[in-house]
mmCIF file of C-alpha atoms in Angstrom:
data_model
loop_
_atom_site.group_PDB
_atom_site.id
_atom_site.type_symbol
_atom_site.label_atom_id
_atom_site.label_comp_id
_atom_site.label_asym_id
_atom_site.label_seq_id
_atom_site.Cartn_x
_atom_site.Cartn_y
_atom_site.Cartn_z
ATOM 1 C CA UNK A 26 66.818 90.465 5.986
ATOM 2 C CA UNK A 27 68.405 92.653 3.322
ATOM 3 C CA UNK A 28 67.109 96.184 2.817
ATOM 4 C CA UNK A 29 66.542 97.658 -0.618
ATOM 5 C CA UNK A 30 65.442 101.234 -1.199
ATOM 6 C CA UNK A 31 62.054 101.898 -2.719
ATOM 7 C CA UNK A 32 62.084 102.581 -6.481
ATOM 8 C CA UNK A 33 65.596 101.229 -6.946
ATOM 9 C CA UNK A 34 67.101 98.135 -8.529
ATOM 10 C CA UNK A 35 70.136 96.033 -7.693
ATOM 11 C CA UNK A 36 71.687 92.590 -8.073
ATOM 12 C CA UNK A 37 71.092 89.582 -5.845
ATOM 13 C CA UNK A 38 73.953 87.096 -5.532
ATOM 14 C CA UNK A 39 74.347 83.350 -5.139
ATOM 15 C CA UNK A 40 77.887 82.260 -4.229
ATOM 16 C CA UNK A 41 79.277 78.744 -4.596
ATOM 17 C CA UNK A 42 82.212 77.545 -2.504
ATOM 18 C CA UNK A 43 84.594 74.633 -3.044
ATOM 19 C CA UNK A 44 82.738 73.131 -6.022
ATOM 20 C CA UNK A 45 80.884 74.437 -9.069
ATOM 21 C CA UNK A 46 77.251 74.511 -10.106
ATOM 22 C CA UNK A 47 76.195 71.968 -12.723
ATOM 23 C CA UNK A 48 74.247 74.709 -14.507
ATOM 24 C CA UNK A 49 73.095 78.248 -13.918
ATOM 25 C CA UNK A 50 70.910 78.465 -10.786
ATOM 26 C CA UNK A 51 67.318 79.658 -11.029
ATOM 27 C CA UNK A 52 66.020 82.651 -9.067
ATOM 28 C CA UNK A 53 62.317 83.287 -8.474
ATOM 29 C CA UNK A 54 61.098 86.532 -6.918
ATOM 30 C CA UNK A 55 57.946 86.183 -4.832
ATOM 31 C CA UNK A 56 55.856 88.945 -3.293
ATOM 32 C CA UNK A 57 52.535 88.500 -1.526
ATOM 33 C CA UNK A 58 49.615 89.234 -3.837
ATOM 34 C CA UNK A 59 51.778 89.354 -6.975
ATOM 35 C CA UNK A 60 52.734 86.881 -9.669
ATOM 36 C CA UNK A 61 56.072 85.145 -9.150
ATOM 37 C CA UNK A 62 58.839 86.474 -11.409
ATOM 38 C CA UNK A 63 61.612 84.321 -12.861
ATOM 39 C CA UNK A 64 64.756 86.453 -12.760
ATOM 40 C CA UNK A 65 67.522 86.291 -15.351
ATOM 41 C CA UNK A 66 70.659 84.755 -13.848
ATOM 42 C CA UNK A 67 74.181 85.357 -15.150
ATOM 43 C CA UNK A 68 77.600 84.362 -13.903
ATOM 44 C CA UNK A 69 79.729 87.059 -12.314
ATOM 45 C CA UNK A 70 83.233 86.905 -13.727
ATOM 46 C CA UNK A 71 84.858 89.616 -11.596
ATOM 47 C CA UNK A 72 84.406 90.820 -8.011
ATOM 48 C CA UNK A 73 84.133 87.339 -6.563
ATOM 49 C CA UNK A 74 84.467 86.900 -2.797
ATOM 50 C CA UNK A 75 87.990 85.691 -2.074
ATOM 51 C CA UNK A 76 86.942 82.175 -1.091
ATOM 52 C CA UNK A 77 84.149 81.643 -3.633
ATOM 53 C CA UNK A 78 84.636 79.430 -6.663
ATOM 54 C CA UNK A 79 81.606 80.880 -8.477
ATOM 55 C CA UNK A 80 79.272 83.833 -8.136
ATOM 56 C CA UNK A 81 75.902 84.077 -9.873
ATOM 57 C CA UNK A 82 73.806 87.201 -9.985
ATOM 58 C CA UNK A 83 70.149 88.011 -10.677
ATOM 59 C CA UNK A 84 68.873 91.495 -11.475
ATOM 60 C CA UNK A 85 66.070 92.723 -9.219
ATOM 61 C CA UNK A 86 63.909 94.900 -11.499
ATOM 62 C CA UNK A 87 62.624 98.334 -10.598
ATOM 63 C CA UNK A 88 59.069 97.042 -10.918
ATOM 64 C CA UNK A 89 59.629 94.881 -7.824
ATOM 65 C CA UNK A 90 60.394 97.862 -5.547
ATOM 66 C CA UNK A 91 57.691 100.410 -6.371
ATOM 67 C CA UNK A 92 56.050 100.095 -2.936
ATOM 68 C CA UNK A 93 57.219 99.359 0.576
ATOM 69 C CA UNK A 94 56.896 95.758 1.715
ATOM 70 C CA UNK A 95 58.750 92.470 1.588
ATOM 71 C CA UNK A 96 59.667 89.947 -1.068
ATOM 72 C CA UNK A 97 61.775 86.806 -1.289
ATOM 73 C CA UNK A 98 64.106 85.326 -3.873
ATOM 74 C CA UNK A 99 64.199 81.545 -4.028
ATOM 75 C CA UNK A 100 67.469 80.249 -5.430
ATOM 76 C CA UNK A 101 67.666 76.667 -6.699
ATOM 77 C CA UNK A 102 70.775 74.952 -8.047
ATOM 78 C CA UNK A 103 72.664 71.705 -8.378
ATOM 79 C CA UNK A 104 76.020 72.227 -6.659
ATOM 80 C CA UNK A 105 78.425 69.398 -7.254
ATOM 81 C CA UNK A 106 75.909 66.568 -7.357
ATOM 82 C CA UNK A 107 73.559 67.909 -4.684
ATOM 83 C CA UNK A 108 70.334 69.858 -5.242
ATOM 84 C CA UNK A 109 70.249 72.901 -2.976
ATOM 85 C CA UNK A 110 67.913 75.846 -2.437
ATOM 86 C CA UNK A 111 68.085 79.082 -0.484
ATOM 87 C CA UNK A 112 65.548 81.793 0.270
ATOM 88 C CA UNK A 113 66.746 85.377 0.621
ATOM 89 C CA UNK A 114 64.476 87.921 2.317
ATOM 90 C CA UNK A 115 64.255 91.580 1.287
ATOM 91 C CA UNK A 116 62.626 94.575 2.923
ATOM 92 C CA UNK A 117 61.705 97.527 0.669
ATOM 93 C CA UNK A 118 62.171 100.739 2.667
ATOM 94 C CA UNK A 119 62.057 104.500 2.184
ATOM 95 C CA UNK A 120 65.437 106.090 3.011
ATOM 96 C CA UNK A 121 65.371 109.270 5.064
ATOM 97 C CA UNK A 122 68.468 110.459 3.177
ATOM 98 C CA UNK A 123 69.915 108.967 0.008
ATOM 99 C CA UNK A 124 73.646 108.378 -0.573
ATOM 100 C CA UNK A 125 73.558 111.144 -3.189
ATOM 101 C CA UNK A 126 72.118 113.609 -0.662
ATOM 102 C CA UNK A 127 74.683 112.615 1.940
ATOM 103 C CA UNK A 128 77.763 113.070 -0.251
ATOM 104 C CA UNK A 129 76.365 116.330 -1.626
ATOM 105 C CA UNK A 130 75.856 117.719 1.875
ATOM 106 C CA UNK A 131 79.282 116.842 3.253
ATOM 107 C CA UNK A 132 81.478 117.126 0.194
ATOM 108 C CA UNK A 133 82.167 113.408 0.013
ATOM 109 C CA UNK A 134 82.242 111.338 -3.153
ATOM 110 C CA UNK A 135 80.876 108.036 -4.437
ATOM 111 C CA UNK A 136 83.826 107.828 -6.854
ATOM 112 C CA UNK A 137 86.308 105.179 -5.602
ATOM 113 C CA UNK A 138 89.207 107.179 -7.070
ATOM 114 C CA UNK A 139 88.401 110.255 -4.969
ATOM 115 C CA UNK A 140 90.285 111.062 -1.782
ATOM 116 C CA UNK A 141 86.880 111.808 -0.205
ATOM 117 C CA UNK A 142 85.397 108.475 -1.239
ATOM 118 C CA UNK A 143 82.631 106.962 0.861
ATOM 119 C CA UNK A 144 81.203 103.660 -0.267
ATOM 120 C CA UNK A 145 77.513 103.336 -0.942
ATOM 121 C CA UNK A 146 77.417 100.435 1.499
ATOM 122 C CA UNK A 147 78.747 102.460 4.453
ATOM 123 C CA UNK A 148 76.435 105.393 3.653
ATOM 124 C CA UNK A 149 73.424 103.085 3.518
ATOM 125 C CA UNK A 150 74.493 101.480 6.795
ATOM 126 C CA UNK A 151 74.739 104.895 8.487
ATOM 127 C CA UNK A 152 71.360 105.912 7.069
ATOM 128 C CA UNK A 153 69.808 102.711 8.358
ATOM 129 C CA UNK A 154 71.030 103.411 11.907
ATOM 130 C CA UNK A 155 69.810 107.026 11.704
ATOM 131 C CA UNK A 156 66.405 105.837 10.447
ATOM 132 C CA UNK A 157 66.069 103.303 13.259
ATOM 133 C CA UNK A 158 66.965 105.946 15.857
ATOM 134 C CA UNK A 159 64.465 108.453 14.421
ATOM 135 C CA UNK A 160 61.692 105.862 14.245
ATOM 136 C CA UNK A 161 62.347 104.745 17.811
ATOM 137 C CA UNK A 162 62.434 108.304 19.146
ATOM 138 C CA UNK A 163 59.308 109.523 17.347
ATOM 139 C CA UNK A 164 57.428 106.192 17.293
ATOM 140 C CA UNK A 165 56.515 107.125 13.719
ATOM 141 C CA UNK A 166 57.688 105.515 10.476
ATOM 142 C CA UNK A 167 58.081 108.146 7.778
ATOM 143 C CA UNK A 168 57.856 105.815 4.800
ATOM 144 C CA UNK A 169 54.663 105.099 2.906
ATOM 145 C CA UNK A 170 52.850 102.337 1.079
ATOM 146 C CA UNK A 171 49.806 102.014 -1.149
ATOM 147 C CA UNK A 172 47.361 99.416 0.083
ATOM 148 C CA UNK A 173 43.745 98.729 1.042
ATOM 149 C CA UNK A 174 42.187 98.496 4.511
ATOM 150 C CA UNK A 175 38.674 97.405 5.462
ATOM 151 C CA UNK A 176 36.572 99.548 7.795
ATOM 152 C CA UNK A 177 32.911 99.558 8.832
ATOM 153 C CA UNK A 178 30.516 102.484 8.760
ATOM 154 C CA UNK A 179 28.918 103.969 11.872
ATOM 155 C CA UNK A 180 26.378 106.238 10.142
ATOM 156 C CA UNK A 181 28.710 109.234 10.340
ATOM 157 C CA UNK A 182 30.710 111.093 7.708
ATOM 158 C CA UNK A 183 34.038 109.879 9.149
ATOM 159 C CA UNK A 184 35.822 106.530 9.154
ATOM 160 C CA UNK A 185 38.589 106.150 11.738
ATOM 161 C CA UNK A 186 41.612 104.459 10.150
ATOM 162 C CA UNK A 187 43.796 104.030 13.231
ATOM 163 C CA UNK A 188 46.992 104.875 11.353
ATOM 164 C CA UNK A 189 48.247 107.697 9.178
ATOM 165 C CA UNK A 190 46.680 107.934 5.727
ATOM 166 C CA UNK A 191 47.915 110.758 3.509
ATOM 167 C CA UNK A 192 45.844 110.170 0.348
ATOM 168 C CA UNK A 193 42.699 108.268 -0.666
ATOM 169 C CA UNK A 194 42.422 106.913 -4.207
ATOM 170 C CA UNK A 195 39.502 104.472 -4.115
ATOM 171 C CA UNK A 196 36.431 103.553 -2.059
ATOM 172 C CA UNK A 197 34.466 100.313 -2.285
ATOM 173 C CA UNK A 198 31.150 99.830 -0.496
ATOM 174 C CA UNK A 199 30.244 96.212 0.324
ATOM 175 C CA UNK A 200 32.609 95.000 -2.383
ATOM 176 C CA UNK A 201 31.539 97.425 -5.129
ATOM 177 C CA UNK A 202 33.823 100.278 -6.181
ATOM 178 C CA UNK A 203 31.776 103.469 -5.771
ATOM 179 C CA UNK A 204 34.428 106.214 -5.941
ATOM 180 C CA UNK A 205 37.844 106.896 -7.447
ATOM 181 C CA UNK A 206 39.929 109.993 -6.932
ATOM 182 C CA UNK A 207 40.553 110.391 -10.672
ATOM 183 C CA UNK A 208 36.839 110.954 -11.252
ATOM 184 C CA UNK A 209 36.298 107.780 -13.274
ATOM 185 C CA UNK A 210 33.820 106.408 -10.688
ATOM 186 C CA UNK A 211 31.478 108.764 -8.795
ATOM 187 C CA UNK A 212 28.612 106.510 -7.714
ATOM 188 C CA UNK A 213 29.185 107.309 -4.034
ATOM 189 C CA UNK A 214 28.038 110.867 -4.667
ATOM 190 C CA UNK A 215 30.726 112.564 -2.609
ATOM 191 C CA UNK A 216 34.491 112.967 -2.638
ATOM 192 C CA UNK A 217 36.644 111.400 0.086
ATOM 193 C CA UNK A 218 39.691 112.939 1.798
ATOM 194 C CA UNK A 219 41.911 112.423 4.858
ATOM 195 C CA UNK A 220 41.094 114.511 7.906
ATOM 196 C CA UNK A 221 43.491 117.150 9.234
ATOM 197 C CA UNK A 222 45.018 114.641 11.656
ATOM 198 C CA UNK A 223 45.528 112.076 8.852
ATOM 199 C CA UNK A 224 44.115 109.404 11.207
ATOM 200 C CA UNK A 225 40.715 109.133 9.503
ATOM 201 C CA UNK A 226 38.946 109.738 6.192
ATOM 202 C CA UNK A 227 35.844 111.820 5.748
ATOM 203 C CA UNK A 228 33.185 112.678 3.228
ATOM 204 C CA UNK A 229 33.693 116.063 1.603
ATOM 205 C CA UNK A 230 30.446 117.995 1.771
ATOM 206 C CA UNK A 231 29.812 121.622 0.833
ATOM 207 C CA UNK A 232 26.302 121.623 2.314
ATOM 208 C CA UNK A 233 25.564 123.384 5.592
ATOM 209 C CA UNK A 234 23.681 121.875 8.497
ATOM 210 C CA UNK A 235 20.083 123.150 8.313
ATOM 211 C CA UNK A 236 17.456 123.633 10.996
ATOM 212 C CA UNK A 237 13.978 122.224 10.416
ATOM 213 C CA UNK A 238 11.196 122.185 13.019
ATOM 214 C CA UNK A 239 13.701 122.696 15.822
ATOM 215 C CA UNK A 240 15.857 119.819 14.539
ATOM 216 C CA UNK A 241 19.313 120.016 13.053
ATOM 217 C CA UNK A 242 19.535 118.238 9.697
ATOM 218 C CA UNK A 243 22.879 117.370 8.130
ATOM 219 C CA UNK A 244 22.326 116.983 4.363
ATOM 220 C CA UNK A 245 25.783 115.473 3.815
ATOM 221 C CA UNK A 246 26.613 111.843 3.073
ATOM 222 C CA UNK A 247 27.237 109.091 5.595
ATOM 223 C CA UNK A 248 29.231 105.899 5.835
ATOM 224 C CA UNK A 249 26.246 103.663 6.476
ATOM 225 C CA UNK A 250 25.942 101.710 9.704
ATOM 226 C CA UNK A 251 27.459 98.226 9.380
ATOM 227 C CA UNK A 252 28.448 98.649 5.720
ATOM 228 C CA UNK A 253 31.919 97.416 4.757
ATOM 229 C CA UNK A 254 34.161 100.064 3.229
ATOM 230 C CA UNK A 255 37.442 99.172 1.547
ATOM 231 C CA UNK A 256 39.692 102.228 1.515
ATOM 232 C CA UNK A 257 42.622 102.273 -0.920
ATOM 233 C CA UNK A 258 45.250 104.962 -0.564
ATOM 234 C CA UNK A 259 48.696 105.990 0.573
ATOM 235 C CA UNK A 260 49.338 105.016 4.175
ATOM 236 C CA UNK A 261 52.136 106.715 6.022
ATOM 237 C CA UNK A 262 53.842 109.587 4.203
ATOM 238 C CA UNK A 263 53.888 110.459 0.519
ATOM 239 C CA UNK A 264 57.390 111.861 1.020
ATOM 240 C CA UNK A 265 59.933 112.175 3.835
ATOM 241 C CA UNK A 266 59.283 115.468 5.675
ATOM 242 C CA UNK A 267 62.115 117.986 5.414
ATOM 243 C CA UNK A 268 62.886 118.028 9.182
ATOM 244 C CA UNK A 269 63.183 114.235 9.150
ATOM 245 C CA UNK A 270 65.504 114.340 6.141
ATOM 246 C CA UNK A 271 67.625 117.019 7.846
ATOM 247 C CA UNK A 272 67.694 115.039 11.090
ATOM 248 C CA UNK A 273 68.882 111.949 9.249
ATOM 249 C CA UNK A 274 71.672 113.891 7.552
ATOM 250 C CA UNK A 275 72.875 115.267 10.895
ATOM 251 C CA UNK A 276 72.811 111.871 12.607
ATOM 252 C CA UNK A 277 74.609 110.233 9.679
ATOM 253 C CA UNK A 278 77.397 112.776 9.943
ATOM 254 C CA UNK A 279 77.553 112.192 13.701
ATOM 255 C CA UNK A 280 77.978 108.467 13.224
ATOM 256 C CA UNK A 281 80.585 108.804 10.490
ATOM 257 C CA UNK A 282 82.692 111.575 12.053
ATOM 258 C CA UNK A 283 85.761 110.859 14.163
ATOM 259 C CA UNK A 284 84.596 113.250 16.886
ATOM 260 C CA UNK A 285 81.063 111.897 16.983
ATOM 261 C CA UNK A 286 81.327 111.053 20.681
ATOM 262 C CA UNK A 287 82.067 114.650 21.615
ATOM 263 C CA UNK A 288 79.635 116.740 19.631
ATOM 264 C CA UNK A 289 75.980 117.459 20.326
ATOM 265 C CA UNK A 290 75.703 114.791 23.035
ATOM 266 C CA UNK A 291 73.859 116.841 25.641
ATOM 267 C CA UNK A 292 77.234 117.537 27.267
ATOM 268 C CA UNK A 293 76.802 120.035 30.086
ATOM 269 C CA UNK A 294 80.250 120.059 31.758
ATOM 270 C CA UNK A 295 83.787 119.348 30.577
ATOM 271 C CA UNK A 296 86.727 119.318 32.995
ATOM 272 C CA UNK A 297 89.761 118.972 30.746
ATOM 273 C CA UNK A 298 92.409 118.740 33.473
ATOM 274 C CA UNK A 299 90.625 115.955 35.327
ATOM 275 C CA UNK A 300 88.822 114.607 32.278
ATOM 276 C CA UNK A 301 85.424 115.047 33.872
ATOM 277 C CA UNK A 302 82.373 114.966 31.652
ATOM 278 C CA UNK A 303 78.721 115.413 32.541
ATOM 279 C CA UNK A 304 75.898 114.684 30.155
ATOM 280 C CA UNK A 305 72.337 115.930 30.277
ATOM 281 C CA UNK A 306 69.620 113.342 30.841
ATOM 282 C CA UNK A 307 68.398 113.822 27.286
ATOM 283 C CA UNK A 308 71.477 112.005 26.028
ATOM 284 C CA UNK A 309 69.904 108.779 27.225
ATOM 285 C CA UNK A 310 66.283 109.406 26.183
ATOM 286 C CA UNK A 311 66.557 111.143 22.807
ATOM 287 C CA UNK A 312 68.427 110.563 19.578
ATOM 288 C CA UNK A 313 71.731 111.592 21.157
ATOM 289 C CA UNK A 314 71.704 114.941 19.357
ATOM 290 C CA UNK A 315 69.982 117.924 20.952
ATOM 291 C CA UNK A 316 69.398 119.732 17.646
ATOM 292 C CA UNK A 317 67.814 116.645 16.101
ATOM 293 C CA UNK A 318 65.567 116.120 19.125
ATOM 294 C CA UNK A 319 64.303 119.692 18.799
ATOM 295 C CA UNK A 320 63.627 119.311 15.075
ATOM 296 C CA UNK A 321 61.773 116.044 15.573
ATOM 297 C CA UNK A 322 59.693 117.209 18.554
ATOM 298 C CA UNK A 323 56.711 118.297 16.393
ATOM 299 C CA UNK A 324 56.727 114.868 14.708
ATOM 300 C CA UNK A 325 56.458 112.747 17.836
ATOM 301 C CA UNK A 326 53.553 110.309 17.907
ATOM 302 C CA UNK A 327 50.622 111.920 19.779
ATOM 303 C CA UNK A 328 50.824 109.392 22.639
ATOM 304 C CA UNK A 329 54.448 110.280 23.492
ATOM 305 C CA UNK A 330 55.200 112.711 26.302
ATOM 306 C CA UNK A 331 58.642 114.311 26.355
ATOM 307 C CA UNK A 332 59.910 114.864 29.887
#
């Protein structure tokens, strides 16, 4: 599966080897829940792979990458005299550090004529490894997506989501939209917000619990018992937290530096004459960088214990 960064665009390619296509291939972009899009296909005249006889390209529009998720591109063509098809799979992801941030931090360049040139492909590859390491260590994915989940009320003012939700934009009760964050629908009677842990949503109430005939009465709203509530919002993170971004930048530099094996690897002893090295146990349980582990410690999933 090919990764593509959220809110970016790029070309998809269809290469032909040994023969030529009878006509321009077709490329159809499909994403679950969305209308299929027929992409414009043009022939690439330069930058062909060395063994390819033809290269065709289709532009993936920005509108296809506005939210995390997956999509496919179905290529269809007549090559020689044979009808062929191919499905390419794409994963839309949130980078923890962009190529522009990386070159700015380390004084590198995306200009091929520069002596400090680093290709976008190698920077994206290093970022991908850093992202995988961070996600594995923290057991948290720091991207985000806008979608809808279905929950059921328990006659309380809280609905447990079971995953991180950072913003709520719409609430539907038994299939009817009763609240929107922009104020256009207020039939529910109360505003909705994530809780402090971001693992649930709650009703915002300014009323105090009152006492009446030795009974406590909560005048606030409730998610009614057994009612179906469809919550639409941003799940995950609205943006990459600064410590995660900084951790990614450090790990990327580690992976791309010639002395990566020697720096910040929990090394506790070095015997130069006998070439003896001892590493702390954290080198095999963390990200491989002590500073990064310390920065990410507050972001570990709540069920992880660091020993």
